[in-house]
Short mmCIF file of C-alpha atoms (C1' of nucleotides) in Angstrom, two decimals:
data_model
loop_
_atom_site.label_atom_id
_atom_site.label_comp_id
_atom_site.label_asym_id
_atom_site.label_seq_id
_atom_site.Cartn_x
_atom_site.Cartn_y
_atom_site.Cartn_z
CA UNK Q 1 182.28 46.15 -140.80
CA UNK Q 2 181.47 45.77 -144.47
CA UNK Q 3 177.86 46.37 -145.40
CA UNK Q 4 176.68 45.94 -148.96
CA UNK Q 5 173.06 46.86 -148.70
CA UNK Q 6 171.58 50.23 -148.13
CA UNK Q 7 169.58 50.40 -144.92
CA UNK Q 8 167.32 53.19 -146.08
CA UNK Q 9 165.80 50.94 -148.71
CA UNK Q 10 162.15 51.84 -148.94
CA UNK Q 11 161.16 49.56 -151.80
CA UNK Q 12 159.07 46.48 -150.89
CA UNK Q 13 160.87 43.20 -151.41
CA UNK Q 14 158.29 41.96 -153.91
CA UNK Q 15 158.72 45.04 -156.05
CA UNK Q 16 162.49 44.72 -156.00
CA UNK Q 17 162.23 41.04 -156.96
CA UNK Q 18 159.98 42.07 -159.84
CA UNK Q 19 162.62 44.47 -161.13
CA UNK Q 20 165.27 41.76 -161.03
CA UNK Q 21 162.87 39.39 -162.76
CA UNK Q 22 162.47 41.89 -165.57
CA UNK Q 23 166.25 41.95 -165.99
CA UNK Q 24 166.56 38.17 -165.70
CA UNK Q 25 165.49 37.43 -169.27
CA UNK Q 26 168.38 37.70 -171.77
CA UNK Q 27 166.27 39.50 -174.37
CA UNK Q 28 164.96 42.01 -171.85
CA UNK Q 29 168.47 42.52 -170.49
CA UNK Q 30 169.65 43.18 -174.06
CA UNK Q 31 166.94 45.80 -174.45
CA UNK Q 32 168.10 47.39 -171.23
CA UNK Q 33 171.71 47.38 -172.45
CA UNK Q 34 170.74 48.76 -175.87
CA UNK Q 35 168.96 51.61 -174.13
CA UNK Q 36 171.82 52.42 -171.79
CA UNK Q 37 174.69 52.08 -174.24
CA UNK Q 38 172.85 52.76 -177.45
CA UNK Q 39 174.59 55.84 -178.78
CA UNK Q 40 177.81 54.28 -179.99
CA UNK Q 41 178.71 54.83 -183.66
CA UNK Q 42 176.80 52.50 -185.94
CA UNK Q 43 173.73 52.21 -183.77
CA UNK Q 44 170.37 53.84 -184.26
CA UNK Q 45 170.20 55.23 -180.75
CA UNK Q 46 169.38 58.87 -180.23
CA UNK Q 47 170.46 61.05 -177.36
CA UNK Q 48 167.48 63.09 -176.29
CA UNK Q 49 169.04 66.25 -174.95
CA UNK Q 50 165.85 67.67 -173.48
CA UNK Q 51 165.25 64.54 -171.42
CA UNK Q 52 168.97 63.82 -170.89
CA UNK Q 53 168.50 60.16 -171.80
CA UNK Q 54 169.26 57.77 -174.63
CA UNK Q 55 166.22 56.68 -176.60
CA UNK Q 56 165.47 54.01 -179.20
CA UNK Q 57 162.37 53.06 -181.13
CA UNK Q 58 160.78 49.70 -180.36
CA UNK Q 59 161.22 48.62 -183.97
CA UNK Q 60 164.97 49.26 -183.85
CA UNK Q 61 165.24 47.41 -180.56
CA UNK Q 62 163.45 44.47 -182.13
CA UNK Q 63 165.92 44.33 -185.02
CA UNK Q 64 168.68 43.62 -182.53
CA UNK Q 65 166.82 40.67 -181.02
CA UNK Q 66 166.04 37.39 -182.72
CA UNK Q 67 162.38 37.17 -181.70
CA UNK Q 68 159.12 38.22 -183.29
CA UNK Q 69 157.25 41.47 -182.83
CA UNK Q 70 154.73 40.12 -180.31
CA UNK Q 71 157.58 38.93 -178.13
CA UNK Q 72 159.34 42.28 -178.27
CA UNK Q 73 156.08 43.98 -177.39
CA UNK Q 74 155.60 41.63 -174.46
CA UNK Q 75 159.09 42.32 -173.13
CA UNK Q 76 158.70 46.08 -173.48
CA UNK Q 77 155.43 45.86 -171.60
CA UNK Q 78 157.09 43.93 -168.81
CA UNK Q 79 160.01 46.36 -168.51
CA UNK Q 80 157.54 49.21 -168.36
CA UNK Q 81 155.31 47.46 -165.83
CA UNK Q 82 158.12 47.30 -163.27
CA UNK Q 83 159.20 50.86 -164.00
CA UNK Q 84 162.52 50.23 -165.71
CA UNK Q 85 161.64 51.94 -168.96
CA UNK Q 86 159.28 54.67 -170.13
CA UNK Q 87 157.73 55.04 -173.57
CA UNK Q 88 156.20 57.72 -175.73
CA UNK Q 89 154.64 57.60 -179.16
CA UNK Q 90 156.37 59.66 -181.83
CA UNK Q 91 154.41 59.40 -185.03
CA UNK Q 92 154.43 55.82 -186.23
CA UNK Q 93 157.12 54.84 -183.79
CA UNK Q 94 157.28 54.47 -180.04
CA UNK Q 95 160.36 55.78 -178.28
CA UNK Q 96 161.82 54.01 -175.23
CA UNK Q 97 164.23 55.08 -172.56
CA UNK Q 98 165.40 53.82 -169.20
CA UNK Q 99 164.08 55.65 -166.16
CA UNK Q 100 167.11 57.28 -164.51
CA UNK Q 101 165.59 56.96 -161.04
CA UNK Q 102 165.45 53.17 -161.21
CA UNK Q 103 169.13 52.98 -162.07
CA UNK Q 104 169.96 55.23 -159.18
CA UNK Q 105 167.93 53.07 -156.80
CA UNK Q 106 169.59 49.90 -158.01
CA UNK Q 107 173.04 51.39 -157.64
CA UNK Q 108 172.14 52.47 -154.12
CA UNK Q 109 170.83 48.99 -153.40
CA UNK Q 110 174.23 47.47 -154.10
CA UNK Q 111 176.15 50.19 -152.29
CA UNK Q 112 177.43 50.36 -148.71
CA UNK D 1 175.77 62.75 -171.92
CA UNK D 2 174.39 60.55 -169.17
CA UNK D 3 175.47 56.93 -169.31
CA UNK D 4 174.21 54.42 -166.81
CA UNK D 5 176.05 51.32 -167.82
CA UNK D 6 179.70 50.63 -167.48
CA UNK D 7 181.33 50.01 -170.83
CA UNK D 8 184.10 47.82 -169.48
CA UNK D 9 181.60 45.15 -168.55
CA UNK D 10 183.29 41.84 -169.19
CA UNK D 11 180.52 39.52 -167.98
CA UNK D 12 178.55 37.64 -170.70
CA UNK D 13 174.95 38.72 -170.95
CA UNK D 14 173.66 35.23 -170.18
CA UNK D 15 175.64 35.09 -166.97
CA UNK D 16 174.40 38.50 -165.89
CA UNK D 17 170.81 37.49 -166.62
CA UNK D 18 171.37 34.40 -164.50
CA UNK D 19 172.45 36.54 -161.56
CA UNK D 20 169.35 38.70 -161.85
CA UNK D 21 167.23 35.57 -162.12
CA UNK D 22 168.68 34.34 -158.85
CA UNK D 23 167.64 37.63 -157.20
CA UNK D 24 164.21 37.63 -158.88
CA UNK D 25 162.64 35.13 -156.48
CA UNK D 26 161.34 36.78 -153.29
CA UNK D 27 162.65 34.02 -151.04
CA UNK D 28 166.11 34.11 -152.60
CA UNK D 29 166.12 37.89 -152.43
CA UNK D 30 165.23 37.64 -148.73
CA UNK D 31 168.16 35.30 -148.21
CA UNK D 32 170.39 37.81 -149.96
CA UNK D 33 169.06 40.62 -147.74
CA UNK D 34 169.42 38.54 -144.59
CA UNK D 35 173.03 37.90 -145.49
CA UNK D 36 173.82 41.52 -146.24
CA UNK D 37 171.99 43.13 -143.32
CA UNK D 38 172.05 40.25 -140.91
CA UNK D 39 173.96 41.61 -137.95
CA UNK D 40 171.38 43.91 -136.46
CA UNK D 41 170.46 43.33 -132.79
CA UNK D 42 168.07 40.43 -132.37
CA UNK D 43 169.25 38.50 -135.38
CA UNK D 44 171.41 35.41 -135.46
CA UNK D 45 173.86 36.82 -137.96
CA UNK D 46 177.56 36.67 -137.23
CA UNK D 47 180.21 39.05 -138.46
CA UNK D 48 183.17 36.98 -139.54
CA UNK D 49 186.10 39.26 -138.88
CA UNK D 50 188.68 37.10 -140.62
CA UNK D 51 186.65 37.05 -143.83
CA UNK D 52 185.20 40.56 -143.38
CA UNK D 53 181.70 39.34 -144.22
CA UNK D 54 178.40 38.66 -142.51
CA UNK D 55 177.51 34.99 -142.24
CA UNK D 56 174.42 32.98 -141.31
CA UNK D 57 173.69 29.29 -141.06
CA UNK D 58 171.31 27.77 -143.57
CA UNK D 59 169.01 26.63 -140.79
CA UNK D 60 168.68 30.15 -139.42
CA UNK D 61 168.02 31.51 -142.89
CA UNK D 62 165.27 28.93 -143.29
CA UNK D 63 163.57 30.03 -140.08
CA UNK D 64 163.05 33.48 -141.62
CA UNK D 65 161.34 32.05 -144.69
CA UNK D 66 158.00 30.30 -144.83
CA UNK D 67 159.07 27.36 -146.94
CA UNK D 68 160.31 23.88 -146.19
CA UNK D 69 163.89 22.69 -145.89
CA UNK D 70 164.11 21.23 -149.39
CA UNK D 71 163.07 24.57 -150.83
CA UNK D 72 165.63 26.49 -148.81
CA UNK D 73 168.27 24.04 -149.93
CA UNK D 74 167.24 24.50 -153.55
CA UNK D 75 167.44 28.29 -153.30
CA UNK D 76 170.82 28.21 -151.59
CA UNK D 77 172.07 25.94 -154.36
CA UNK D 78 170.83 28.37 -157.00
CA UNK D 79 172.39 31.40 -155.33
CA UNK D 80 175.67 29.51 -155.10
CA UNK D 81 175.47 28.31 -158.71
CA UNK D 82 175.46 31.87 -160.04
CA UNK D 83 178.19 32.94 -157.63
CA UNK D 84 176.21 35.22 -155.35
CA UNK D 85 176.91 33.31 -152.16
CA UNK D 86 179.59 31.02 -150.84
CA UNK D 87 179.18 28.28 -148.25
CA UNK D 88 181.30 26.34 -145.80
CA UNK D 89 180.45 23.54 -143.41
CA UNK D 90 181.00 24.30 -139.74
CA UNK D 91 180.21 21.22 -137.73
CA UNK D 92 176.56 20.35 -138.12
CA UNK D 93 175.76 23.66 -139.76
CA UNK D 94 176.64 25.24 -143.06
CA UNK D 95 177.63 28.88 -143.05
CA UNK D 96 176.67 31.22 -145.91
CA UNK D 97 177.93 34.59 -146.98
CA UNK D 98 177.57 36.85 -149.99
CA UNK D 99 180.58 37.05 -152.28
CA UNK D 100 181.86 40.65 -152.06
CA UNK D 101 183.11 40.60 -155.66
CA UNK D 102 179.62 40.03 -157.07
CA UNK D 103 178.25 43.02 -155.23
CA UNK D 104 181.04 45.17 -156.53
CA UNK D 105 180.37 44.03 -160.10
CA UNK D 106 176.66 44.73 -159.79
CA UNK D 107 177.28 48.19 -158.38
CA UNK D 108 179.66 48.86 -161.26
CA UNK D 109 177.04 47.62 -163.70
CA UNK D 110 174.58 50.26 -162.56
CA UNK D 111 177.16 53.01 -162.40
CA UNK D 112 178.23 55.66 -164.93
"C1'" DT K 1 176.41 2.38 -131.26
"C1'" DT K 2 172.14 4.69 -131.11
"C1'" DT K 3 169.88 8.92 -131.54
"C1'" DA K 4 169.27 13.76 -132.77
"C1'" DA K 5 170.11 17.72 -135.67
"C1'" DT K 6 171.07 19.70 -140.02
"C1'" DG K 7 170.93 19.74 -144.76
"C1'" DT K 8 170.50 17.37 -149.67
"C1'" DT K 9 168.45 14.66 -153.37
"C1'" DC K 10 164.64 12.73 -155.89
"C1'" DG K 11 160.19 12.64 -157.95
"C1'" DA K 12 155.98 14.82 -158.69
"C1'" DA K 13 152.41 18.49 -158.83
"C1'" DT K 14 151.34 23.09 -159.89
"C1'" DA K 15 152.31 27.71 -161.53
"C1'" DT K 16 154.73 30.89 -164.32
"C1'" DT K 17 157.24 32.30 -168.44
"C1'" DG K 18 158.70 32.80 -173.29
"C1'" DT K 19 157.43 32.43 -177.72
"C1'" DC K 20 154.69 32.38 -181.91
"C1'" DA K 21 150.81 32.98 -185.45
"C1'" DA K 22 146.77 35.34 -186.37
"C1'" DA K 23 144.05 39.14 -185.91
"C1'" DC K 24 143.61 43.83 -184.57
"C1'" DA K 25 144.72 49.12 -183.86
"C1'" DA K 26 146.86 53.41 -184.87
"C1'" DT K 27 149.45 56.40 -187.53
"C1'" DA K 28 151.37 58.10 -191.90
"C1'" DA K 29 151.85 58.05 -196.87
"C1'" DA K 30 150.14 57.56 -201.63
"C1'" DT U 1 140.40 56.54 -199.38
"C1'" DT U 2 143.44 52.94 -199.91
"C1'" DT U 3 147.74 51.09 -198.58
"C1'" DA U 4 151.96 50.56 -195.82
"C1'" DT U 5 154.29 50.77 -191.42
"C1'" DT U 6 154.55 50.05 -186.65
"C1'" DG U 7 153.16 48.03 -182.66
"C1'" DT U 8 149.51 45.40 -179.53
"C1'" DT U 9 146.36 41.79 -178.12
"C1'" DT U 10 144.71 37.16 -177.91
"C1'" DG U 11 145.07 32.32 -177.55
"C1'" DA U 12 147.86 28.51 -177.53
"C1'" DC U 13 151.83 25.54 -176.48
"C1'" DA U 14 156.34 24.15 -174.73
"C1'" DA U 15 159.77 24.98 -171.40
"C1'" DT U 16 161.07 26.50 -166.62
"C1'" DA U 17 160.41 27.45 -161.92
"C1'" DT U 18 158.58 26.72 -157.25
"C1'" DT U 19 157.34 23.93 -153.81
"C1'" DC U 20 156.56 19.75 -151.15
"C1'" DG U 21 156.95 14.91 -149.01
"C1'" DA U 22 159.76 11.05 -148.59
"C1'" DA U 23 164.04 9.17 -148.40
"C1'" DC U 24 168.90 9.76 -147.82
"C1'" DA U 25 173.63 11.75 -145.99
"C1'" DT U 26 176.57 13.84 -142.64
"C1'" DT U 27 177.94 15.37 -138.33
"C1'" DA U 28 177.58 15.61 -133.30
"C1'" DA U 29 175.84 14.02 -128.94
"C1'" DA U 30 174.20 10.43 -125.61
#
DNA sequence: TTTAATGTTCGAATATTGTCAAACAATAAA
DNA sequence: TTTATTGTTTGACAATATTCGAACATTAAA
């Protein structure tokens, strides 16, 4: 029998719905995509070797979206609230990256 | 370098966001979960061998949710609009199942 | 042909979301 | 210390989403 969902899913349904809600807004989804495919030539993405993740500054993310700074800030806050991204101040800028664990959980969710 | 997103992702960003939006409502997410883990003992789910998918009737799905019939109907319509589920009338009832292709695309999206 | 069961559509009420402008905060540079 | 850069918070408004009751549609059963 084909089964698509993992049985050993420990995350509450409300929390999972919240994660999908965060990814349901086109601008937030773009941020997510920028952070997970950001290191192509011509982009400003940086591969952080020590953390083994791609990072971008919030300002550079904002330049890729056609919304104002408050809106970018709001979306970043929302992505962080549900645990999709993590942030860290670096001087004037704030670096962002996607939490690898969340990706792994989502892949597991859609597997088996 | 770690990469989480598939590069050969052909789906438009708006369409992908729409799929996540469909899964972002707790009641719709429950429907999705009922349809993908529905055949445990004690449930009304049916494994359709010819289609190789789990199916449930809309009425039985509704009994698991604490909302009225119009709301269930609305959610089913939304899940079908974005391509997550498919439906088919069987006598008085309407059978639902999750489209296997969508699951595969979502797993691919969160892979690599 | 009635009646029952299952599901949809419509219209409306309420709640949530996305966005901006203005003001504020924190850091770095001059 | 003054100014520039980067990002956040607040308050407001418009657009969407969620849900329901009432009415309607479709199929099966009596």
